[in-house]
CSV table of C-alpha atoms in Angstrom, one decimal:
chain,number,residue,atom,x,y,z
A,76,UNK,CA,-81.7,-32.9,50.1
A,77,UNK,CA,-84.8,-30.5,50.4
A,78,UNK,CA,-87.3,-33.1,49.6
A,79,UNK,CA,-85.6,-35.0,52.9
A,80,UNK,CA,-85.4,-32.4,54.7
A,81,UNK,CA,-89.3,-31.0,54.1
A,82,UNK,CA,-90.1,-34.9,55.2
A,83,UNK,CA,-88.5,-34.1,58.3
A,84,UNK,CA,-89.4,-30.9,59.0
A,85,UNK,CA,-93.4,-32.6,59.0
A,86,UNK,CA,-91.6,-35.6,61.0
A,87,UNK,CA,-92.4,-33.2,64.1
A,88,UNK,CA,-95.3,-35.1,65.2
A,89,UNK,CA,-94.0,-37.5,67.6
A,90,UNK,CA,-94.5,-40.9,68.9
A,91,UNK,CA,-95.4,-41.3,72.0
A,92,UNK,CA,-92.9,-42.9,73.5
A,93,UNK,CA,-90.7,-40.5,71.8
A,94,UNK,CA,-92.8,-37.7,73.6
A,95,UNK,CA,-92.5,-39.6,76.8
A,96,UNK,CA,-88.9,-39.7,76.7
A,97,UNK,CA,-88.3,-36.1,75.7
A,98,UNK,CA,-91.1,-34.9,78.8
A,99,UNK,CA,-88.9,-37.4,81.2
A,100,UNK,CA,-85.9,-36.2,80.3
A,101,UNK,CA,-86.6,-32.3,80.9
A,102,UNK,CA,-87.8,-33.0,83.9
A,103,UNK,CA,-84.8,-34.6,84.7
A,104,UNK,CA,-82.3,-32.0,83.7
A,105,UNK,CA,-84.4,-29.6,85.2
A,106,UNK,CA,-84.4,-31.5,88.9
A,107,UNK,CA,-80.6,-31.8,88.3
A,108,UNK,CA,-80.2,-28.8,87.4
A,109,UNK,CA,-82.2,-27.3,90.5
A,110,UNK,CA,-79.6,-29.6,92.5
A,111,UNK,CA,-76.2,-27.5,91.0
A,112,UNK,CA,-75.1,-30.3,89.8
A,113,UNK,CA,-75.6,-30.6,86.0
A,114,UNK,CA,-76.5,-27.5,83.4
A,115,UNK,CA,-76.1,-27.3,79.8
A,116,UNK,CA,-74.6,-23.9,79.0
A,117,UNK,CA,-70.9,-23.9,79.7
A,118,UNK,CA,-71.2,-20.2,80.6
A,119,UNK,CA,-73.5,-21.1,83.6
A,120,UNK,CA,-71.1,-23.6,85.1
A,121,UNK,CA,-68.8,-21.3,86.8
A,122,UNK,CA,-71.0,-19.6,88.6
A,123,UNK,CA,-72.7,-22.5,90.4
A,124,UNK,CA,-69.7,-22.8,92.6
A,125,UNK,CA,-70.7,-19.3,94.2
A,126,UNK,CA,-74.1,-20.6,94.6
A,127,UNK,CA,-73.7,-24.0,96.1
A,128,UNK,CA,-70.8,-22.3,98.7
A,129,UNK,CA,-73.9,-20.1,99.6
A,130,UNK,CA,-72.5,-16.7,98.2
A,131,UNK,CA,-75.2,-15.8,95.9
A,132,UNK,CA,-79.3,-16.7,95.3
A,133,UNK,CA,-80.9,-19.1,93.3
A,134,UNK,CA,-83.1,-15.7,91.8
A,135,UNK,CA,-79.6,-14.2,90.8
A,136,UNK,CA,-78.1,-17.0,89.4
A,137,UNK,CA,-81.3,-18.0,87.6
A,138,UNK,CA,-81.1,-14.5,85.7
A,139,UNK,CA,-77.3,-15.3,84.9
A,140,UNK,CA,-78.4,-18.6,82.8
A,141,UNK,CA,-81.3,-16.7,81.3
A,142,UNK,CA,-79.4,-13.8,80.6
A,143,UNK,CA,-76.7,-16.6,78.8
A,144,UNK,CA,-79.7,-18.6,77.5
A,145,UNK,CA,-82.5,-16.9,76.1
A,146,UNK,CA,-81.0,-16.3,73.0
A,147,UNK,CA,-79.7,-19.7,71.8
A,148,UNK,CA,-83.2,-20.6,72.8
A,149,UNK,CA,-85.1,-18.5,71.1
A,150,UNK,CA,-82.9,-17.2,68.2
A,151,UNK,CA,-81.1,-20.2,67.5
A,152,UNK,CA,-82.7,-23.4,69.1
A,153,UNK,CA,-86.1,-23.4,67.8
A,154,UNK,CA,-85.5,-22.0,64.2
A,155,UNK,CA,-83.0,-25.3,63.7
A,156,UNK,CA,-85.6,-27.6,65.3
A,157,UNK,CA,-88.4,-26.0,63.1
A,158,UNK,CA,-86.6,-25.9,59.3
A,159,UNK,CA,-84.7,-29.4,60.1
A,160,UNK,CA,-87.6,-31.4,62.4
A,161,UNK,CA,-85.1,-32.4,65.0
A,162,UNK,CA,-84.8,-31.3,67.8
A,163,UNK,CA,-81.2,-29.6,69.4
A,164,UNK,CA,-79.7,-28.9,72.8
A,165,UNK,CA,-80.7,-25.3,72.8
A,166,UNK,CA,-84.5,-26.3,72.0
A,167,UNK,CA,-84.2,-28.6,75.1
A,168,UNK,CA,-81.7,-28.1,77.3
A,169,UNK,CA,-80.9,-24.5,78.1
A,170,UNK,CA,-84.6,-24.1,79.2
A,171,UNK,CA,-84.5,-26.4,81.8
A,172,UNK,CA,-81.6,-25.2,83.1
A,173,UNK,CA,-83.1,-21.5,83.5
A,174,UNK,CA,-86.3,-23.4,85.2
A,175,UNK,CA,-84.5,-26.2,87.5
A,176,UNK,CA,-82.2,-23.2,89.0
A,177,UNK,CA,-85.1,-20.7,89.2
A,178,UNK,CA,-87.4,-23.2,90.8
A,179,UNK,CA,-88.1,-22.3,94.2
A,180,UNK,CA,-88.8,-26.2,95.7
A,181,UNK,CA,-86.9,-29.8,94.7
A,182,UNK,CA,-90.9,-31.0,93.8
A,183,UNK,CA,-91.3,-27.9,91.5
A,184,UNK,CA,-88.2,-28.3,89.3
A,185,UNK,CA,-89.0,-31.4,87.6
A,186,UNK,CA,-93.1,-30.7,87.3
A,187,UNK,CA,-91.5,-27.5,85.3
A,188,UNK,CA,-89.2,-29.4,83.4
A,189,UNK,CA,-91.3,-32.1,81.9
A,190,UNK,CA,-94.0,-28.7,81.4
A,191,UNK,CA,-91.5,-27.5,78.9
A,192,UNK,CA,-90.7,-31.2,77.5
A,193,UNK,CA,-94.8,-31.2,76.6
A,194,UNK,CA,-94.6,-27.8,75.0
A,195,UNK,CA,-91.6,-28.8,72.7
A,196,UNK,CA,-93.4,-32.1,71.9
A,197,UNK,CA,-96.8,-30.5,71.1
A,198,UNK,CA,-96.6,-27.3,70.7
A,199,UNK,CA,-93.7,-27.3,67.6
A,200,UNK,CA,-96.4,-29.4,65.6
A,201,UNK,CA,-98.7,-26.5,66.0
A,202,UNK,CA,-96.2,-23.5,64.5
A,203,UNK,CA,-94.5,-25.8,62.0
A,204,UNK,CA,-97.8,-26.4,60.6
A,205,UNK,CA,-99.5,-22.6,61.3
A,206,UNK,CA,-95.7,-21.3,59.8
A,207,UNK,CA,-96.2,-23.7,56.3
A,208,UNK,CA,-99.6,-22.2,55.4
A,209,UNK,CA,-98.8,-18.8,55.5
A,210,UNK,CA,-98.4,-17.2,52.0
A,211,UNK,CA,-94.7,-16.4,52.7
A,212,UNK,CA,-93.1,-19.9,54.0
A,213,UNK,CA,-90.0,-18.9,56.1
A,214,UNK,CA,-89.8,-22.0,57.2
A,215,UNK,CA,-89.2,-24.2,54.2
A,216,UNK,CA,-87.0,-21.2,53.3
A,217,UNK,CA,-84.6,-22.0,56.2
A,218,UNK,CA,-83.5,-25.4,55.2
A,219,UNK,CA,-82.0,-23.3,52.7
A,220,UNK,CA,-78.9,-22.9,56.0
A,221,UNK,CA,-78.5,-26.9,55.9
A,222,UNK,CA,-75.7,-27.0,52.5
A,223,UNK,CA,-73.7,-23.5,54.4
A,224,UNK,CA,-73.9,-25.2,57.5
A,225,UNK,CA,-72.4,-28.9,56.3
A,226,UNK,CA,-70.2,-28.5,53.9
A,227,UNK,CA,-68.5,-25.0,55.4
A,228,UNK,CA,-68.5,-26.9,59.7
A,229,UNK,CA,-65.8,-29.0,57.4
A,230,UNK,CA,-63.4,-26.9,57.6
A,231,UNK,CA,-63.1,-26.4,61.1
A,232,UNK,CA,-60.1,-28.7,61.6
A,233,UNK,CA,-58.2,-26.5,59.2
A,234,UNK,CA,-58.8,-23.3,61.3
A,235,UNK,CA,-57.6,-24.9,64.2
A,236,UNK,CA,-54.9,-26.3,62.8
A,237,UNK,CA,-54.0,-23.0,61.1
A,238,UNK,CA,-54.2,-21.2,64.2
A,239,UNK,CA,-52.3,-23.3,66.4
A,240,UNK,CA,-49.3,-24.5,64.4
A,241,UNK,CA,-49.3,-21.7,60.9
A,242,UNK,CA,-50.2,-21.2,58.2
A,243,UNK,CA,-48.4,-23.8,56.1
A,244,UNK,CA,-49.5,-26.3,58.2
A,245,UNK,CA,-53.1,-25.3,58.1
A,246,UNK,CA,-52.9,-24.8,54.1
A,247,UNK,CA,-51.6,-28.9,53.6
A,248,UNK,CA,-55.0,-29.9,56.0
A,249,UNK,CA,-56.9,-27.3,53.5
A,250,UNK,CA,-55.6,-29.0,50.3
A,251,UNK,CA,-56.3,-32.8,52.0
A,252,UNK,CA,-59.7,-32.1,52.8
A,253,UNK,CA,-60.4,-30.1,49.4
A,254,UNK,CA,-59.2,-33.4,48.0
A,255,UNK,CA,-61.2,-35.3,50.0
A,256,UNK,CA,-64.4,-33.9,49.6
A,257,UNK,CA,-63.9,-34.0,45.7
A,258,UNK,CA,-62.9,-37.5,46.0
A,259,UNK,CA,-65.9,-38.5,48.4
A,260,UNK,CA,-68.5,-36.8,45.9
A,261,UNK,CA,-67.2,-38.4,42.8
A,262,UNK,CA,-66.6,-42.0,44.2
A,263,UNK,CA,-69.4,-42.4,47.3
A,264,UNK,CA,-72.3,-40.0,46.3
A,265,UNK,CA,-74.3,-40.9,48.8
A,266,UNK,CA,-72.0,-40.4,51.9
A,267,UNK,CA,-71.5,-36.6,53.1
A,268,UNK,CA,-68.7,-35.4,51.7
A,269,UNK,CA,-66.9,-33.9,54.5
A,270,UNK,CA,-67.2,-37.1,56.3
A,271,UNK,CA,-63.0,-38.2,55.5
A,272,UNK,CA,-62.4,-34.5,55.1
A,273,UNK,CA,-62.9,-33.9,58.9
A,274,UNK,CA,-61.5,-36.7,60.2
A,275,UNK,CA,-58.4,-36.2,58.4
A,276,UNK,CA,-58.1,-32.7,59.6
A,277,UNK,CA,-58.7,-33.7,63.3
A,278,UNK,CA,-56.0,-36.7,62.4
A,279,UNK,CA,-53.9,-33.9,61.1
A,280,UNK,CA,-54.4,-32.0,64.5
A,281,UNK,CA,-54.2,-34.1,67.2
A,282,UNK,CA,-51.2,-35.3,65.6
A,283,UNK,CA,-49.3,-32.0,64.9
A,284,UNK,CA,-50.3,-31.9,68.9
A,285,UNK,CA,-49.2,-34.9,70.3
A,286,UNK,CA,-46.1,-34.6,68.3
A,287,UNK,CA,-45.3,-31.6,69.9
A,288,UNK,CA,-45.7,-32.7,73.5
A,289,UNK,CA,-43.5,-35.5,73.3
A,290,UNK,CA,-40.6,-33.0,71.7
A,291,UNK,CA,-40.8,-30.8,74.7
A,292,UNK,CA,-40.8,-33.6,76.8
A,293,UNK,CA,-38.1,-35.2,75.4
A,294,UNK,CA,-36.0,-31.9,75.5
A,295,UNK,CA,-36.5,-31.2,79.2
A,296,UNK,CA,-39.0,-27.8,78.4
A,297,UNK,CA,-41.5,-29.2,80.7
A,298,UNK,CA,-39.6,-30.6,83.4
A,299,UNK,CA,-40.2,-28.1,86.0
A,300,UNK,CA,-43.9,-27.1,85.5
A,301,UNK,CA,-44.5,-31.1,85.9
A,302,UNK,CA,-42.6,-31.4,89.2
A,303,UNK,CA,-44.4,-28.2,90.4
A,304,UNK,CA,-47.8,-29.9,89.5
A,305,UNK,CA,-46.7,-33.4,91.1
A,306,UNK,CA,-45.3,-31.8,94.1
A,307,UNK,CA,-47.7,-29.3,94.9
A,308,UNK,CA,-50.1,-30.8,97.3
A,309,UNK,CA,-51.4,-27.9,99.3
A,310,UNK,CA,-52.1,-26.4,95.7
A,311,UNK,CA,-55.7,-24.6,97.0
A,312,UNK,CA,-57.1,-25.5,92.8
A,313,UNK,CA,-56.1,-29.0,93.6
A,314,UNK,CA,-58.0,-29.2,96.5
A,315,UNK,CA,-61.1,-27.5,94.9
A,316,UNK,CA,-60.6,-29.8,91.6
A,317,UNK,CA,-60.6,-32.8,94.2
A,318,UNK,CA,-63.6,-31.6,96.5
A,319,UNK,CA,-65.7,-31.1,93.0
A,320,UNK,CA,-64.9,-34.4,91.9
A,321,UNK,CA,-66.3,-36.3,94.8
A,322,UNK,CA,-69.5,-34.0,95.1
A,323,UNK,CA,-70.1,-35.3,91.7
A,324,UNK,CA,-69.3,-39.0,92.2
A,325,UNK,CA,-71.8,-39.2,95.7
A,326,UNK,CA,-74.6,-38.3,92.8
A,327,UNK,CA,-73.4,-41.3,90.6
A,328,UNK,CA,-76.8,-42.9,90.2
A,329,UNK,CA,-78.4,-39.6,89.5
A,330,UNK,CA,-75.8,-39.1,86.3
A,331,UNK,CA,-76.6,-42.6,85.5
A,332,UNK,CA,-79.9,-42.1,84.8
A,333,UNK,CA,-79.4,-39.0,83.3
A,334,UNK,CA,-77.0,-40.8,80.7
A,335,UNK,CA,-79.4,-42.8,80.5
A,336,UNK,CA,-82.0,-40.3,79.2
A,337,UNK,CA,-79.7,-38.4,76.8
A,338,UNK,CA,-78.3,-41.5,75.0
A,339,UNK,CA,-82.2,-43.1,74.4
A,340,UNK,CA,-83.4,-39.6,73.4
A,341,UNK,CA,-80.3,-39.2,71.0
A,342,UNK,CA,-81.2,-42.8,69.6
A,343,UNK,CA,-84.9,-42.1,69.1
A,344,UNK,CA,-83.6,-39.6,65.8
A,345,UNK,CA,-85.5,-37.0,66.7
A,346,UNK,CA,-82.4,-35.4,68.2
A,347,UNK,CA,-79.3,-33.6,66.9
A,348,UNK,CA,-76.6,-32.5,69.0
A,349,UNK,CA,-75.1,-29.7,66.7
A,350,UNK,CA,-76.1,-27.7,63.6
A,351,UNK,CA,-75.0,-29.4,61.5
A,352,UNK,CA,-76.0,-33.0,63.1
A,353,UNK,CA,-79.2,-31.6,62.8
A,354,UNK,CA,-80.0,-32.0,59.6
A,355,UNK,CA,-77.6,-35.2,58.6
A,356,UNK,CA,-80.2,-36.7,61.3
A,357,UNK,CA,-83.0,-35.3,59.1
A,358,UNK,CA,-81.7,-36.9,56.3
A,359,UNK,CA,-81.1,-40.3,57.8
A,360,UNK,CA,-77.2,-39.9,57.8
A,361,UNK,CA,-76.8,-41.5,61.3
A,362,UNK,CA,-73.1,-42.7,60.6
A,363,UNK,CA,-71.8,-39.1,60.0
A,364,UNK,CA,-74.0,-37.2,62.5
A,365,UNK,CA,-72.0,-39.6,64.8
A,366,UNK,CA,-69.0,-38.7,63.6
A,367,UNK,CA,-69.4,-34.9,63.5
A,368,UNK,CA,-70.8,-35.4,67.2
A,369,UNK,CA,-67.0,-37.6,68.2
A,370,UNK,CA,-65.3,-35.1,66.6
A,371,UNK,CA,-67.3,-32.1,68.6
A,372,UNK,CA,-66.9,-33.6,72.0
A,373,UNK,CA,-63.2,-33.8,71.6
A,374,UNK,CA,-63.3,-29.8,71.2
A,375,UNK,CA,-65.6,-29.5,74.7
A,376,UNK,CA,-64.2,-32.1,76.4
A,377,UNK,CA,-61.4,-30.3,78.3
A,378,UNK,CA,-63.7,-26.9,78.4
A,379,UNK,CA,-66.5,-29.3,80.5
A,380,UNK,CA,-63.7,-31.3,82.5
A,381,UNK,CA,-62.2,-28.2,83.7
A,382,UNK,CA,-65.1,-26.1,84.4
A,383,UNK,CA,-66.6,-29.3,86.2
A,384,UNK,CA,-63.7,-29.9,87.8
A,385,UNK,CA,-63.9,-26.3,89.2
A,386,UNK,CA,-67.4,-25.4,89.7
A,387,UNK,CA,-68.9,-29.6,90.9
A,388,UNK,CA,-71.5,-29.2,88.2
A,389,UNK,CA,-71.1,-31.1,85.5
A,390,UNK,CA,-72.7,-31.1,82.1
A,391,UNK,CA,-76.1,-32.0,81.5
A,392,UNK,CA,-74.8,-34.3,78.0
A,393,UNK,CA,-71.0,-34.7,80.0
A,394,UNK,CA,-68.5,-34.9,77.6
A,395,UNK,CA,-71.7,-35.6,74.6
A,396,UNK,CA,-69.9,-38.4,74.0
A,397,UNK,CA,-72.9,-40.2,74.3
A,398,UNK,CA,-74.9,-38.1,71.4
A,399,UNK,CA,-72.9,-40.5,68.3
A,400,UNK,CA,-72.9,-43.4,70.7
A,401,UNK,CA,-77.0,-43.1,70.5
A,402,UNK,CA,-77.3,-42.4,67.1
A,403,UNK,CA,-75.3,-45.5,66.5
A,404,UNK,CA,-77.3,-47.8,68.7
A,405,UNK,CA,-79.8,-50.3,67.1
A,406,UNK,CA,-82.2,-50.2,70.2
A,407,UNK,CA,-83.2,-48.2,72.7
A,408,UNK,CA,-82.7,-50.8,75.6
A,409,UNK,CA,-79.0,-50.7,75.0
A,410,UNK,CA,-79.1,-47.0,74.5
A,411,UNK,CA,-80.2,-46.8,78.2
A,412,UNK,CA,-77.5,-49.5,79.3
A,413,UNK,CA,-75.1,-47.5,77.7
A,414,UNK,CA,-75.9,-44.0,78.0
A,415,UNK,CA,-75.5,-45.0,82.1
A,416,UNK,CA,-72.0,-47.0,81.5
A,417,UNK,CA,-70.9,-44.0,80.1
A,418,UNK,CA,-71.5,-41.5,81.9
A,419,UNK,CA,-70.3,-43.5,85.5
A,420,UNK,CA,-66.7,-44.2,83.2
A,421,UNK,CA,-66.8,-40.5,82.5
A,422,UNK,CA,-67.9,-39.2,86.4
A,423,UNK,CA,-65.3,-41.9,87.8
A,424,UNK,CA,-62.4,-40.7,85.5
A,425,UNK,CA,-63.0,-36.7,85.7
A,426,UNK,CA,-59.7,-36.4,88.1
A,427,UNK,CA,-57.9,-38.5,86.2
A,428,UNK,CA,-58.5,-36.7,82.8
A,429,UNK,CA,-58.1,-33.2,84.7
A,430,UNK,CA,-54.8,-34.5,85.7
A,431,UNK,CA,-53.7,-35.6,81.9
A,432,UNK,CA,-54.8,-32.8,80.6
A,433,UNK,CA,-53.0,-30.8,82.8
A,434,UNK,CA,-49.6,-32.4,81.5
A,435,UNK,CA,-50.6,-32.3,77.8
A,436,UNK,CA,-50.0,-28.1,77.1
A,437,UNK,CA,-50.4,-28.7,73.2
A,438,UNK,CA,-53.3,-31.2,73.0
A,439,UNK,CA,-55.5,-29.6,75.6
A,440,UNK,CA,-54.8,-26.1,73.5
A,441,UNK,CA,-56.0,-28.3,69.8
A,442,UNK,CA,-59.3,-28.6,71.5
A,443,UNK,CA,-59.8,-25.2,72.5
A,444,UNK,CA,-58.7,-24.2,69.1
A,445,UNK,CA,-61.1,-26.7,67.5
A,446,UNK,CA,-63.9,-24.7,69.6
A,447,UNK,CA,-63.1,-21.3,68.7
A,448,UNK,CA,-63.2,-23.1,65.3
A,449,UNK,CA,-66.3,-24.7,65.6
A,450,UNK,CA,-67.7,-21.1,66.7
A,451,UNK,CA,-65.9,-19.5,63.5
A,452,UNK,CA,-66.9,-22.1,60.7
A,453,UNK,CA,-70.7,-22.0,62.1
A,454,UNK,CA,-70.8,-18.6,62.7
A,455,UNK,CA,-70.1,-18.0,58.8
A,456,UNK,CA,-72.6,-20.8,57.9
A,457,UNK,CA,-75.1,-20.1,59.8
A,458,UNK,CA,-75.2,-16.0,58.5
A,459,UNK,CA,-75.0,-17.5,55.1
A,460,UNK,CA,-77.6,-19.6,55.1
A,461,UNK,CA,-80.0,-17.2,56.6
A,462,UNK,CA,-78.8,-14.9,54.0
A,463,UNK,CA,-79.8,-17.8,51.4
A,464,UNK,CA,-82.8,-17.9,53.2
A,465,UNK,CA,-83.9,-14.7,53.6
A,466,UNK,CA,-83.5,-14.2,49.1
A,467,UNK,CA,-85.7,-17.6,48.5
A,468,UNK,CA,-88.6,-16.5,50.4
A,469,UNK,CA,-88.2,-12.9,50.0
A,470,UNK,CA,-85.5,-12.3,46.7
A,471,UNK,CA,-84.0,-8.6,47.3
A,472,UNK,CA,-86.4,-7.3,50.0
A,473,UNK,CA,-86.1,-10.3,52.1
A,474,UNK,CA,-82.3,-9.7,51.9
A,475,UNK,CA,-82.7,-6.0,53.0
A,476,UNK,CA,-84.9,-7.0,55.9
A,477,UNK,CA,-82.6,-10.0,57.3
A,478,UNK,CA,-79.5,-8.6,56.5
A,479,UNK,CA,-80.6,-5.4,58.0
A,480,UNK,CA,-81.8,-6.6,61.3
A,481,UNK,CA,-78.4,-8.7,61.6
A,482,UNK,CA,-76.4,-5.2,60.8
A,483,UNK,CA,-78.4,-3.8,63.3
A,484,UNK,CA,-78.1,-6.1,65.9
A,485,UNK,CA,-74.1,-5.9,65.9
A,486,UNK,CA,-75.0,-2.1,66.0
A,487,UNK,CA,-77.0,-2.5,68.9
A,488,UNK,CA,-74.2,-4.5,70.9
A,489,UNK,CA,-75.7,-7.6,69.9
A,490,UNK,CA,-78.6,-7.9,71.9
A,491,UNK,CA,-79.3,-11.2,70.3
A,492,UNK,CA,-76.0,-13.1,70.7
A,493,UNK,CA,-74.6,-13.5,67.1
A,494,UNK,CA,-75.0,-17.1,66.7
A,495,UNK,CA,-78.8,-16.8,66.8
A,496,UNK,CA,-78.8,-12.8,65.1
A,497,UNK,CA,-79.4,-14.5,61.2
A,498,UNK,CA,-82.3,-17.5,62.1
A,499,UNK,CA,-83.7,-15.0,64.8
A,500,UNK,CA,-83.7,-12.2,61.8
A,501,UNK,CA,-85.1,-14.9,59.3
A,502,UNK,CA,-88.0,-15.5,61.3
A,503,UNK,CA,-88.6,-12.1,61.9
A,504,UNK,CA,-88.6,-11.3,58.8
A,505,UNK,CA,-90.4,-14.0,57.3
A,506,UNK,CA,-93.1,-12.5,59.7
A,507,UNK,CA,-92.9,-9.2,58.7
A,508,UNK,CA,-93.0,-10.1,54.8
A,509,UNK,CA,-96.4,-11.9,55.9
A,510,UNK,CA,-97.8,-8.7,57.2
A,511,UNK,CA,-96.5,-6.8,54.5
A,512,UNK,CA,-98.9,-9.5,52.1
A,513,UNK,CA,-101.5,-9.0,54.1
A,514,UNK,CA,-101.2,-5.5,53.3
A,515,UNK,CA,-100.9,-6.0,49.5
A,516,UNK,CA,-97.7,-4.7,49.5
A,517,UNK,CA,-95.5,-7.9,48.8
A,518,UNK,CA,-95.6,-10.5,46.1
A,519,UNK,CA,-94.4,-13.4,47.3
A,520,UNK,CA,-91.7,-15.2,45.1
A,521,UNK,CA,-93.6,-18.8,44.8
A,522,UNK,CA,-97.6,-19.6,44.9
């Protein structure tokens, strides 16, 4: 795995069309994203209704995404895209949302968008390969996070199920999918081993969920809360949910292409849509990283329905649906044809999926367990790795200085949000072991 993965970390020098389509695309999301009707971060979203209805600035909601942004960007998003050599959501999204809303003029938005697309596409060449010849290599160090970060996002399903239905429940998905991986690692070597793990788990769920909808159906417990939702027509949310849905569908062509983009980026393979996608990309594992992705978007998809639904801005990936569906795709001519088909099935339907959500309590709540578990499982993984890290390029002192500047970020109130805290800490202190070198005071580990 680390001989892939240092491949892929040099793999940063792109193709041109591949820079091409990464420059387009930012300018893109950044034009629709100066237009309220698109951003990345789900935090954004609900405050773009204030701001179309004319209640607050554009300079005040840009500081809200940057505020929300800067972090992931900077702390999370380009420490994954430098130790993996993909490229993330964080690294390329969440920027262009902070410039599209910040940008004073509909010209300006997309000529600063595809400005940061050509700094990601030539300027992470530059720091991977100034960041490798330094004595103290923090970079190689951080594909140390890519084992923590694959094998422990497997056991998300079992948090969620766990959480949502008890804890006998959970420990039966935790014995399947111990099984599971042991069997996959013995029998298929070559396949990631959590691959039948999680989808049994999120079998396991949605099936524990589903179950329990159609028991309270069947015994009358929802009767009344449906009848209110089928008879309440001057419901004010219903009229905002349907007002937000046809804002969205007058922009249809504008999604299109902007399905479009994201499915031929995400089938160029120089583009993860998680963590842990990330590096299965790096390591040519297309057929999982699609199936991690599928399994993801069912955790977001009600969070971006409903937030869409209430806000008219959509997300800049929709439901990400089409992340697997471009790994999976053996050209990028099709990607485009079906990046666009997508995303007009998935604009076209939002009312309709709003509505089935809204009668299916116990599924809708399995996804936004599955998130919170996403969040838990990676939270862990992610401070472990950098904690793996932080020992191979520094042993005990590079453990005191990461570690330490973690500690004292949750101190601090978490300045850096705590997702990002251990990369952002690695490559801090990967830094400041440098400087201590230069200043003879530090040996490093390797030659």
């Amino acid at each position: 795995m680390g001989a892939q993965l240092a491949a892929a970390a040099g793999g940063l020098d792109f193709a041109p069309a591949q820079r091409l389509t990464v420059i387009g695309l930012c300018a893109l999301t950044a034009f629709v994203s100066h237009r309220a009707l698109a951003v990345f971060n789900d935090g954004v979203r609900p405050f773009l209704l204030d701001f179309v209805q004319g209640r607050t600035r554009r300079g005040a909601t840009g500081a809200v995404s940057f505020g929300l942004s800067a972090g992931f960007v900077f702390g999370l998003g380009a420490p994954m895209a430098l130790s993996s050599g993909v490229l993330n959501p964080w690294l390329v999204f969440l920027p262009t949302d902070v410039l599209g809303i910040l940008a004073p003029r509909k010209w300006l938005a997309p000529v600063l968008g595809g400005a940061w697309g050509a700094v990601v596409v030539f300027g992470l060449k530059g720091a991977n390969d100034a960041a490798h010849r330094l004595p103290v290599d923090f970079l190689t160090a951080m594909q140390q996070m890519s084992t923590p970060i694959l094998f422990l996002f497997t056991l998300f399903p079992v948090l969620a199920v766990c959480k949502q239905f008890g804890r006998a429940r959970g420990a039966v998905a935790g014995a399947v999918e111990l099984v599971l991986v042991v069997l996959t690692m013995k029998l298929w070597p070559k396949v990631f081993a959590g691959s039948l793990a999680m989808a049994a788990g999120v079998l396991m769920l949605i099936g524990f969920a589903v179950a329990r909808d159609l028991r309270e159906r069947r015994d009358g417990a929802t009767t009344d809360q449906d009848a209110g939702n089928e008879t309440g027509v001057d419901d004010p949310m219903a009229s905002l949910f349907s007002a937000s849905a046809a804002r969205l569908r007058q922009h249809l062509p504008l999604f299109m292409a902007l399905g479009a983009g994201v499915c031929l980026l995400s089938q160029t393979h120089i583009f993860g849509g998680g963590e842990a996608t990330s590096f299965l990309i790096a390591q040519g594992q297309y057929a999982e990283a699609a199936q991690v992705d599928f399994y993801r978007a069912f955790g977001f998809l009600p969070l971006i329905a409903t937030t869409a639904l209430a806000s008219g801005a959509y997300g800049i990936a929709g439901f990400t649906v089409v992340y697997p569906l471009g790994y999976l795709l053996p050209n990028p001519w099709l990607a485009v044809v079906c990046g666009a088909l997508v995303f007009t099935v998935e604009v076209l339907a939002l009312s309709g999926i709003g509505r089935v959500l809204g009668r299916l309590p116990s599924v809708r709540d399995s996804s936004e367990r599955l998130r919170s578990a996403i969040g838990d499982t990676l939270q862990l993984a992610v401070l472990f790795g950098s904690l793996l890290a932080a020992q191979t390029m520094g042993g005990g002192l590079g453990l005191l200085i990461v570690g330490g500047l973690y500690l004292l970020n949750e101190a601090m109130g978490r300045v850096v949000v705590r997702m990002a805290a251990g990369p952002a800490a690695v490559l801090a202190g990967g830094v400041l072991l440098n400087v201590l070198y230069w200043l003879d005071l530090f040996t490093p580990l390797t030659s």
